[in-house]
mmCIF file of C-alpha atoms and ligand atoms in Angstrom:
data_model
loop_
_atom_site.group_PDB
_atom_site.id
_atom_site.type_symbol
_atom_site.label_atom_id
_atom_site.label_comp_id
_atom_site.label_asym_id
_atom_site.label_seq_id
_atom_site.Cartn_x
_atom_site.Cartn_y
_atom_site.Cartn_z
ATOM 1 C CA MET A 311 57.939 28.431 17.127
ATOM 2 C CA ASN A 312 61.773 28.860 17.102
ATOM 3 C CA LEU A 313 62.835 25.901 15.200
ATOM 4 C CA SER A 314 61.025 23.730 12.899
ATOM 5 C CA LEU A 315 63.187 20.509 11.307
ATOM 6 C CA VAL A 316 62.005 19.398 7.741
ATOM 7 C CA ILE A 317 62.491 15.253 6.658
ATOM 8 C CA PRO A 318 61.363 14.013 3.798
ATOM 9 C CA ILE A 319 60.422 10.512 3.984
ATOM 10 C CA TYR A 320 59.875 7.622 1.346
ATOM 11 C CA ASN A 321 59.650 4.240 2.507
ATOM 12 C CA GLU A 322 61.667 4.714 5.681
ATOM 13 C CA GLU A 323 59.442 2.998 8.244
ATOM 14 C CA GLU A 324 62.392 1.135 9.862
ATOM 15 C CA SER A 325 64.443 4.096 10.587
ATOM 16 C CA LEU A 326 61.260 6.283 11.951
ATOM 17 C CA PRO A 327 60.844 5.459 15.465
ATOM 18 C CA LEU A 328 64.757 6.133 15.805
ATOM 19 C CA LEU A 329 64.730 9.181 14.239
ATOM 20 C CA PHE A 330 62.170 10.083 16.358
ATOM 21 C CA ASP A 331 64.035 9.155 19.790
ATOM 22 C CA ALA A 332 67.277 10.967 18.463
ATOM 23 C CA ILE A 333 65.517 13.884 17.557
ATOM 24 C CA HIS A 334 64.106 13.858 21.516
ATOM 25 C CA ASN A 335 67.588 13.073 23.101
ATOM 26 C CA ALA A 336 69.140 16.333 21.070
ATOM 27 C CA LEU A 337 66.678 18.974 21.311
ATOM 28 C CA ASP A 338 64.547 18.015 24.955
ATOM 29 C CA SER A 339 67.709 19.949 26.888
ATOM 30 C CA LEU A 340 67.402 22.685 24.417
ATOM 31 C CA SER A 341 65.051 25.701 25.462
ATOM 32 C CA ARG A 342 63.688 26.500 22.216
ATOM 33 C CA THR A 343 59.991 25.663 20.994
ATOM 34 C CA TRP A 344 59.920 23.334 17.976
ATOM 35 C CA GLU A 345 58.224 21.339 15.549
ATOM 36 C CA VAL A 346 58.928 18.253 13.121
ATOM 37 C CA ILE A 347 57.920 18.501 9.539
ATOM 38 C CA LEU A 348 57.349 14.841 8.360
ATOM 39 C CA VAL A 349 56.634 14.714 5.090
ATOM 40 C CA ASP A 350 55.752 11.644 3.520
ATOM 41 C CA ASP A 351 56.918 11.545 -0.317
ATOM 42 C CA GLY A 352 54.098 8.659 -1.436
ATOM 43 C CA SER A 353 56.083 5.821 0.769
ATOM 44 C CA ARG A 354 54.807 2.148 -0.334
ATOM 45 C CA ASP A 355 55.998 0.959 2.638
ATOM 46 C CA LYS A 356 53.971 1.533 6.537
ATOM 47 C CA SER A 357 56.233 4.756 6.872
ATOM 48 C CA LEU A 358 52.729 6.684 6.773
ATOM 49 C CA ASP A 359 51.330 4.355 9.693
ATOM 50 C CA VAL A 360 54.244 4.978 11.660
ATOM 51 C CA LEU A 361 53.949 8.577 11.349
ATOM 52 C CA ARG A 362 50.312 8.449 12.042
ATOM 53 C CA ASP A 363 51.378 6.495 15.392
ATOM 54 C CA LEU A 364 54.378 9.131 16.243
ATOM 55 C CA ALA A 365 52.055 11.936 15.879
ATOM 56 C CA LYS A 366 49.421 10.800 17.754
ATOM 57 C CA LYS A 367 52.257 10.099 20.755
ATOM 58 C CA ASP A 368 53.791 13.146 20.288
ATOM 59 C CA PRO A 369 51.340 15.893 18.867
ATOM 60 C CA LYS A 370 53.261 18.782 20.207
ATOM 61 C CA HIS A 371 56.137 19.039 18.093
ATOM 62 C CA ILE A 372 55.143 16.473 15.393
ATOM 63 C CA ARG A 373 53.470 17.521 12.118
ATOM 64 C CA VAL A 374 52.859 15.391 9.297
ATOM 65 C CA VAL A 375 52.178 16.632 5.402
ATOM 66 C CA ALA A 376 51.611 13.125 3.101
ATOM 67 C CA PHE A 377 52.031 13.505 -0.415
ATOM 68 C CA ARG A 378 49.075 11.255 -2.542
ATOM 69 C CA ARG A 379 51.548 9.705 -4.487
ATOM 70 C CA ASN A 380 55.689 10.543 -4.939
ATOM 71 C CA PHE A 381 56.771 13.258 -5.776
ATOM 72 C CA GLY A 382 60.519 13.258 -4.981
ATOM 73 C CA GLN A 383 62.715 14.517 -2.458
ATOM 74 C CA THR A 384 63.225 18.172 -3.429
ATOM 75 C CA ALA A 385 59.212 18.282 -3.418
ATOM 76 C CA ALA A 386 59.110 17.147 -0.231
ATOM 77 C CA ILE A 387 61.560 19.454 1.265
ATOM 78 C CA ALA A 388 59.176 22.451 -0.399
ATOM 79 C CA ALA A 389 56.257 21.143 1.160
ATOM 80 C CA GLY A 390 58.045 20.842 4.179
ATOM 81 C CA ILE A 391 59.357 24.419 3.986
ATOM 82 C CA ASP A 392 55.957 25.576 3.210
ATOM 83 C CA HIS A 393 54.114 24.254 6.441
ATOM 84 C CA ALA A 394 57.005 25.111 8.855
ATOM 85 C CA LYS A 395 56.328 27.337 11.398
ATOM 86 C CA GLY A 396 60.087 28.229 13.036
ATOM 87 C CA GLU A 397 62.184 31.109 12.643
ATOM 88 C CA ILE A 398 64.944 28.554 11.591
ATOM 89 C CA ILE A 399 64.701 25.619 9.426
ATOM 90 C CA VAL A 400 66.771 22.471 9.397
ATOM 91 C CA LEU A 401 66.800 20.185 6.915
ATOM 92 C CA LEU A 402 67.567 16.189 7.365
ATOM 93 C CA ASP A 403 67.511 13.017 5.902
ATOM 94 C CA ALA A 404 65.180 10.070 7.195
ATOM 95 C CA ASP A 405 67.325 7.105 7.106
ATOM 96 C CA LEU A 406 69.278 8.162 10.263
ATOM 97 C CA GLN A 407 72.563 8.784 8.023
ATOM 98 C CA ASN A 408 72.467 12.321 9.140
ATOM 99 C CA ASP A 409 72.502 12.979 13.114
ATOM 100 C CA PRO A 410 70.246 15.060 14.829
ATOM 101 C CA ALA A 411 73.010 15.534 17.736
ATOM 102 C CA ASP A 412 74.179 17.591 15.304
ATOM 103 C CA ILE A 413 71.474 20.234 15.717
ATOM 104 C CA PRO A 414 72.587 21.811 18.682
ATOM 105 C CA MET A 415 75.902 22.851 17.679
ATOM 106 C CA MET A 416 74.606 24.252 14.140
ATOM 107 C CA LEU A 417 72.057 26.479 15.858
ATOM 108 C CA ASP A 418 74.964 27.795 17.721
ATOM 109 C CA LYS A 419 76.081 28.619 14.613
ATOM 110 C CA LEU A 420 73.662 30.290 14.188
ATOM 111 C CA ASP A 421 73.164 32.449 16.600
ATOM 112 C CA GLU A 422 77.055 33.469 15.985
ATOM 113 C CA GLY A 423 75.147 35.893 12.924
ATOM 114 C CA TYR A 424 75.544 33.183 10.367
ATOM 115 C CA ASP A 425 71.855 32.716 8.537
ATOM 116 C CA VAL A 426 72.958 29.332 6.655
ATOM 117 C CA VAL A 427 75.108 26.301 9.129
ATOM 118 C CA SER A 428 75.488 23.830 6.015
ATOM 119 C CA GLY A 429 76.730 20.302 6.943
ATOM 120 C CA TRP A 430 79.955 19.097 5.709
ATOM 121 C CA ARG A 431 80.039 14.781 5.737
ATOM 122 C CA ILE A 432 83.449 14.458 7.033
ATOM 123 C CA ASN A 433 83.801 11.046 7.134
ATOM 124 C CA ARG A 434 80.978 10.071 4.509
ATOM 125 C CA GLN A 435 80.016 6.445 4.883
ATOM 126 C CA ASP A 436 78.428 5.788 1.694
ATOM 127 C CA THR A 437 80.196 3.876 -1.839
ATOM 128 C CA TYR A 438 83.339 5.624 -2.540
ATOM 129 C CA ILE A 439 83.413 4.592 -6.556
ATOM 130 C CA THR A 440 78.873 5.173 -7.498
ATOM 131 C CA ARG A 441 78.487 7.899 -4.472
ATOM 132 C CA THR A 442 81.261 10.036 -2.706
ATOM 133 C CA LEU A 443 83.639 10.235 -6.048
ATOM 134 C CA PRO A 444 81.374 11.763 -8.336
ATOM 135 C CA SER A 445 79.642 13.862 -5.202
ATOM 136 C CA ASN A 446 83.226 14.946 -4.699
ATOM 137 C CA LEU A 447 83.799 16.370 -8.225
ATOM 138 C CA ALA A 448 80.135 17.513 -8.532
ATOM 139 C CA ASN A 449 80.913 19.613 -5.481
ATOM 140 C CA GLY A 450 83.950 21.013 -6.822
ATOM 141 C CA LEU A 451 82.225 22.062 -10.229
ATOM 142 C CA ILE A 452 78.823 23.311 -7.989
ATOM 143 C CA SER A 453 81.348 25.477 -6.061
ATOM 144 C CA ARG A 454 83.679 26.778 -9.128
ATOM 145 C CA VAL A 455 80.627 27.738 -11.055
ATOM 146 C CA THR A 456 78.483 29.288 -8.426
ATOM 147 C CA GLY A 457 81.289 31.090 -6.589
ATOM 148 C CA VAL A 458 79.592 29.334 -3.411
ATOM 149 C CA GLU A 459 82.671 27.033 -2.010
ATOM 150 C CA LEU A 460 81.142 24.193 0.161
ATOM 151 C CA HIS A 461 82.531 21.137 0.269
ATOM 152 C CA ASP A 462 79.093 19.176 0.786
ATOM 153 C CA TYR A 463 76.346 20.045 -1.389
ATOM 154 C CA GLY A 464 74.714 17.156 -1.101
ATOM 155 C CA CYS A 465 74.165 16.938 2.578
ATOM 156 C CA THR A 466 70.428 17.292 3.322
ATOM 157 C CA LEU A 467 71.388 18.443 7.062
ATOM 158 C CA LYS A 468 71.598 22.088 6.806
ATOM 159 C CA ALA A 469 70.091 25.051 9.184
ATOM 160 C CA TYR A 470 68.749 28.114 7.619
ATOM 161 C CA ARG A 471 67.051 31.370 9.383
ATOM 162 C CA ARG A 472 63.519 31.556 7.417
ATOM 163 C CA GLU A 473 64.325 34.887 5.660
ATOM 164 C CA VAL A 474 66.346 33.521 3.223
ATOM 165 C CA LEU A 475 64.287 30.656 2.156
ATOM 166 C CA THR A 476 62.088 33.249 0.628
ATOM 167 C CA GLY A 477 61.722 34.635 -3.164
ATOM 168 C CA PHE A 478 62.460 31.215 -4.435
ATOM 169 C CA ARG A 479 60.742 28.066 -5.276
ATOM 170 C CA LEU A 480 62.561 24.734 -6.460
ATOM 171 C CA TYR A 481 61.978 22.594 -9.234
ATOM 172 C CA GLY A 482 63.651 19.130 -10.282
ATOM 173 C CA GLU A 483 66.470 18.029 -8.189
ATOM 174 C CA MET A 484 67.327 21.377 -6.814
ATOM 175 C CA HIS A 485 67.316 21.219 -2.967
ATOM 176 C CA ARG A 486 71.014 20.689 -2.987
ATOM 177 C CA PHE A 487 71.312 24.199 -4.731
ATOM 178 C CA ILE A 488 69.738 25.975 -1.416
ATOM 179 C CA PRO A 489 72.926 27.490 -0.102
ATOM 180 C CA VAL A 490 73.134 29.222 -3.605
ATOM 181 C CA PHE A 491 69.804 30.920 -3.339
ATOM 182 C CA ALA A 492 70.461 31.703 -0.172
ATOM 183 C CA HIS A 493 73.821 33.430 -1.108
ATOM 184 C CA ALA A 494 72.128 35.142 -3.876
ATOM 185 C CA VAL A 495 69.726 36.887 -1.422
ATOM 186 C CA GLY A 496 73.073 37.927 0.775
ATOM 187 C CA ALA A 497 73.230 34.827 3.051
ATOM 188 C CA LYS A 498 75.774 35.129 5.139
ATOM 189 C CA ILE A 499 77.077 31.055 5.342
ATOM 190 C CA VAL A 500 79.339 28.831 7.387
ATOM 191 C CA GLU A 501 80.271 25.087 6.499
ATOM 192 C CA VAL A 502 80.902 22.335 9.862
ATOM 193 C CA PRO A 503 81.568 18.899 10.199
ATOM 194 C CA VAL A 504 78.910 16.577 10.852
ATOM 195 C CA HIS A 505 78.581 13.009 11.307
ATOM 196 C CA HIS A 506 77.450 10.908 8.840
ATOM 197 C CA HIS A 507 76.681 7.205 9.255
ATOM 198 C CA ALA A 508 75.964 4.108 6.987
ATOM 199 C CA ARG A 509 72.278 3.370 6.128
ATOM 200 C CA GLN A 510 71.106 0.631 8.458
ATOM 201 C CA PHE A 511 67.670 -0.023 7.163
ATOM 202 C CA GLY A 512 65.833 0.645 3.559
ATOM 203 C CA GLU A 513 67.444 0.747 0.851
ATOM 204 C CA ALA A 514 69.175 4.032 -0.760
ATOM 205 C CA LYS A 515 66.556 5.869 -3.230
ATOM 206 C CA TYR A 516 69.292 7.108 -5.795
ATOM 207 C CA GLY A 517 72.482 5.720 -8.096
ATOM 208 C CA LEU A 518 74.813 7.098 -10.534
ATOM 209 C CA GLU A 519 71.874 8.311 -12.543
ATOM 210 C CA ARG A 520 71.237 11.870 -9.791
ATOM 211 C CA THR A 521 75.231 12.845 -10.724
ATOM 212 C CA PHE A 522 73.752 13.825 -14.177
ATOM 213 C CA LYS A 523 70.513 15.322 -12.862
ATOM 214 C CA VAL A 524 72.628 17.557 -11.020
ATOM 215 C CA LEU A 525 74.954 18.752 -13.695
ATOM 216 C CA LEU A 526 71.691 19.790 -15.810
ATOM 217 C CA ASP A 527 70.448 21.745 -12.821
ATOM 218 C CA LEU A 528 73.404 23.546 -12.381
ATOM 219 C CA PHE A 529 73.280 24.607 -15.715
ATOM 220 C CA THR A 530 69.720 26.270 -14.810
ATOM 221 C CA VAL A 531 70.647 27.676 -11.378
ATOM 222 C CA LYS A 532 73.449 29.255 -13.152
ATOM 223 C CA PHE A 533 71.420 30.309 -15.816
ATOM 224 C CA LEU A 534 68.792 31.890 -13.287
ATOM 225 C CA LEU A 535 71.237 33.329 -10.785
ATOM 226 C CA SER A 536 73.450 35.206 -13.814
ATOM 227 C CA TYR A 537 71.015 36.187 -16.390
ATOM 228 C CA SER A 538 67.574 35.766 -15.382
ATOM 229 C CA SER A 539 67.172 39.708 -14.950
ATOM 230 C CA LYS A 540 68.895 39.940 -18.292
ATOM 231 C CA PRO A 541 68.703 37.271 -20.492
ATOM 232 C CA ILE A 542 69.617 39.306 -23.683
ATOM 233 C CA TYR A 543 73.078 39.381 -22.146
ATOM 234 C CA LEU A 544 73.601 35.958 -22.672
ATOM 235 C CA PHE A 545 71.500 35.232 -25.486
ATOM 236 C CA GLY A 546 72.604 38.156 -27.361
ATOM 237 C CA GLY A 547 76.418 37.966 -26.376
ATOM 238 C CA THR A 548 76.235 34.446 -27.784
ATOM 239 C CA GLY A 549 74.635 35.833 -31.157
ATOM 240 C CA ILE A 550 77.042 38.473 -31.352
ATOM 241 C CA GLY A 551 79.755 36.301 -31.269
ATOM 242 C CA ILE A 552 78.283 34.005 -33.796
ATOM 243 C CA ILE A 553 78.266 36.480 -36.323
ATOM 244 C CA ALA A 554 81.384 37.334 -35.896
ATOM 245 C CA LEU A 555 82.358 34.558 -36.790
ATOM 246 C CA SER A 556 80.580 34.483 -39.655
ATOM 247 C CA ALA A 557 81.910 38.035 -40.734
ATOM 248 C CA ALA A 558 85.844 36.593 -40.215
ATOM 249 C CA LEU A 559 85.069 33.725 -42.512
ATOM 250 C CA LEU A 560 83.639 35.736 -45.680
ATOM 251 C CA ILE A 561 86.523 38.157 -44.762
ATOM 252 C CA PHE A 562 89.124 35.464 -45.236
ATOM 253 C CA LEU A 563 86.926 34.339 -48.547
ATOM 254 C CA ALA A 564 87.299 37.765 -50.141
ATOM 255 C CA ILE A 565 90.911 38.012 -49.143
ATOM 256 C CA ARG A 566 91.697 34.956 -50.976
ATOM 257 C CA ARG A 567 88.974 36.351 -53.876
ATOM 258 C CA LEU A 568 90.739 39.608 -54.439
ATOM 259 C CA PHE A 569 94.810 37.645 -54.015
ATOM 260 C CA TYR A 570 94.350 34.391 -54.721
ATOM 261 C CA GLY A 571 91.406 34.374 -57.384
ATOM 262 C CA ILE A 572 89.741 31.469 -55.417
ATOM 263 C CA SER A 573 85.784 31.783 -56.200
ATOM 264 C CA VAL A 574 84.108 33.126 -52.651
ATOM 265 C CA PHE A 575 81.170 30.539 -53.439
ATOM 266 C CA SER A 576 82.742 27.242 -54.288
ATOM 267 C CA SER A 577 83.769 27.014 -50.864
ATOM 268 C CA PRO A 578 82.289 25.032 -48.351
ATOM 269 C CA LEU A 579 83.349 28.035 -45.573
ATOM 270 C CA PHE A 580 80.436 30.098 -47.853
ATOM 271 C CA PRO A 581 77.546 27.998 -46.366
ATOM 272 C CA ILE A 582 79.593 27.699 -43.155
ATOM 273 C CA SER A 583 79.395 31.473 -42.549
ATOM 274 C CA ALA A 584 76.221 32.285 -43.723
ATOM 275 C CA MET A 585 74.251 29.403 -41.543
ATOM 276 C CA PHE A 586 76.446 31.078 -38.766
ATOM 277 C CA PHE A 587 74.739 34.444 -39.591
ATOM 278 C CA ILE A 588 71.552 33.213 -39.343
ATOM 279 C CA MET A 589 72.124 31.377 -35.849
ATOM 280 C CA GLY A 590 74.158 34.374 -34.561
ATOM 281 C CA PHE A 591 70.914 36.202 -35.679
ATOM 282 C CA GLN A 592 68.350 33.659 -33.798
ATOM 283 C CA SER A 593 70.154 33.926 -31.054
ATOM 284 C CA ILE A 594 69.572 37.499 -30.695
ATOM 285 C CA LEU A 595 66.356 37.034 -31.386
ATOM 286 C CA MET A 596 65.765 34.358 -28.875
ATOM 287 C CA GLY A 597 67.165 36.583 -26.262
ATOM 288 C CA LEU A 598 64.698 39.066 -27.453
ATOM 289 C CA ILE A 599 62.101 37.109 -26.370
ATOM 290 C CA ALA A 600 63.695 35.805 -23.195
ATOM 291 C CA GLU A 601 63.273 39.500 -22.188
ATOM 292 C CA LEU A 602 59.812 39.800 -22.876
ATOM 293 C CA GLN A 603 59.438 36.608 -20.103
ATOM 294 C CA VAL A 604 61.552 38.036 -17.763
ATOM 295 C CA ARG A 605 59.083 40.879 -17.807
ATOM 296 C CA THR A 606 56.294 38.915 -17.461
ATOM 297 C CA TYR A 607 57.763 36.604 -14.444
ATOM 298 C CA HIS A 608 58.578 39.548 -12.031
ATOM 299 C CA GLU A 609 55.945 42.014 -13.143
ATOM 300 C CA SER A 610 52.859 39.232 -12.874
ATOM 301 C CA GLN A 611 54.318 37.801 -9.718
ATOM 302 C CA HIS A 612 55.072 41.458 -8.206
ATOM 303 C CA LYS A 613 58.767 40.187 -7.765
ATOM 304 C CA PRO A 614 61.473 42.733 -7.531
ATOM 305 C CA THR A 615 64.745 42.266 -8.996
ATOM 306 C CA TYR A 616 66.848 43.010 -5.988
ATOM 307 C CA THR A 617 66.190 41.964 -2.165
ATOM 308 C CA LEU A 618 66.550 44.596 0.904
ATOM 309 C CA ARG A 619 68.385 43.888 4.276
ATOM 310 C CA GLU A 620 66.458 47.014 5.405
ATOM 311 C CA THR A 621 64.981 50.455 5.269
ATOM 312 C CA ILE A 622 65.170 53.001 7.137
ATOM 313 C CA ASN A 623 62.819 56.007 8.214
ATOM 314 C CA ILE A 624 60.357 54.715 5.151
ATOM 315 C CA GLU A 625 57.039 53.566 5.840
HETATM 316 N N1 UDP B 2132 63.496 10.789 -0.304
HETATM 317 C C1 UDP B 2132 61.991 11.145 -0.583
HETATM 318 N N2 UDP B 2132 61.744 10.670 -2.150
HETATM 319 C C2 UDP B 2132 61.850 10.320 -3.088
HETATM 320 C C3 UDP B 2132 63.685 9.697 -2.455
HETATM 321 C C4 UDP B 2132 64.407 10.107 -1.366
HETATM 322 O O1 UDP B 2132 61.700 11.834 0.221
HETATM 323 O O2 UDP B 2132 61.859 10.241 -3.735
HETATM 324 C C5 UDP B 2132 63.929 10.542 1.270
HETATM 325 C C6 UDP B 2132 64.617 9.755 1.663
HETATM 326 O O3 UDP B 2132 63.695 9.088 2.720
HETATM 327 C C7 UDP B 2132 65.613 10.118 2.335
HETATM 328 C C8 UDP B 2132 65.949 11.502 1.558
HETATM 329 O O4 UDP B 2132 65.332 11.632 0.880
HETATM 330 O O5 UDP B 2132 65.017 10.154 4.062
HETATM 331 C C9 UDP B 2132 67.557 10.915 1.056
HETATM 332 O O6 UDP B 2132 67.475 9.566 0.412
HETATM 333 P P1 UDP B 2132 68.700 8.448 0.144
HETATM 334 O O7 UDP B 2132 69.391 8.230 1.816
HETATM 335 O O8 UDP B 2132 68.203 7.652 -0.395
HETATM 336 O O9 UDP B 2132 69.865 9.646 -0.502
HETATM 337 P P2 UDP B 2132 71.072 9.562 -0.049
HETATM 338 O O10 UDP B 2132 71.417 9.749 1.488
HETATM 339 O O11 UDP B 2132 71.768 9.067 -0.912
HETATM 340 O O12 UDP B 2132 71.566 11.409 -0.009
HETATM 341 MG MG1 MG B 2133 70.805 8.521 2.712
#
């Protein structure tokens, strides 16, 4: 199998037949073997019935994975990837906002040697204030924090070489960070403009609150990327910083006592300094506990702390 499309679906009954036609139009002329993994994320409308019909109509290409309840877009994408057989995996939304006609162009980019081709909705057709603007701000922030510069993390339409999708699991709303995880295992990433259409059927499943979830996820991602194999550097570093602050306060109090005779213990700065000392000490202890967890994490799952490109003369 050469190509797997993975599509998360939650209440998209009207869009699905049109999506099916659009996919055939885009892929039939390619000389690749392909499949579509449609993941029904516990839809409450007739989406699953429509999927059953489509699967009957085209058993060669259509595969369906159905959740028992709504687990969210990220879980749906993860399940789709788990069931995909292709060497190339393309993710896209079911609501026809992404255009399957862009896929052949993205595959050409992969053939040029890239591992990730990231869609960028240059003419995004969503409400500006609640969707596009927060998303633009988030993209800038994510690019800065992770060092992976992309204009459109939120665009689901992206193509991946399978190898760069192994070695990490997706939690929360983290599907948008897949390029960051891929970059961490050494993937070459390129960005391409893709079409974007206004939603024709059904309704958008998210509102402004998603921005906050994305921000919180960004903390986790940054931590995992930078410190997951050496948490003591973060916790211990913070701890040492806070203890230094505590020491600076004490020195200040001592100097004041020596030269001006002002009592150390009567100053509110004294208990503050003591508090800083305890906080710093605890932060270092937390770092040690995290170090234990890192060892459990890597060693219980036989997860190496590195990724290989290739080996030569090694059995
Ligand atoms: N989706 C899903 N589970 C959910 C919410 C959404 O599988 O809990 C799917 C939805 O059917 C669509 C895609 O994820 O195919 C993106 O959802 P939506 O269009 O609402 O989001 P946006 O276009 O604003 O990113
Ligand atoms: Mg959409």
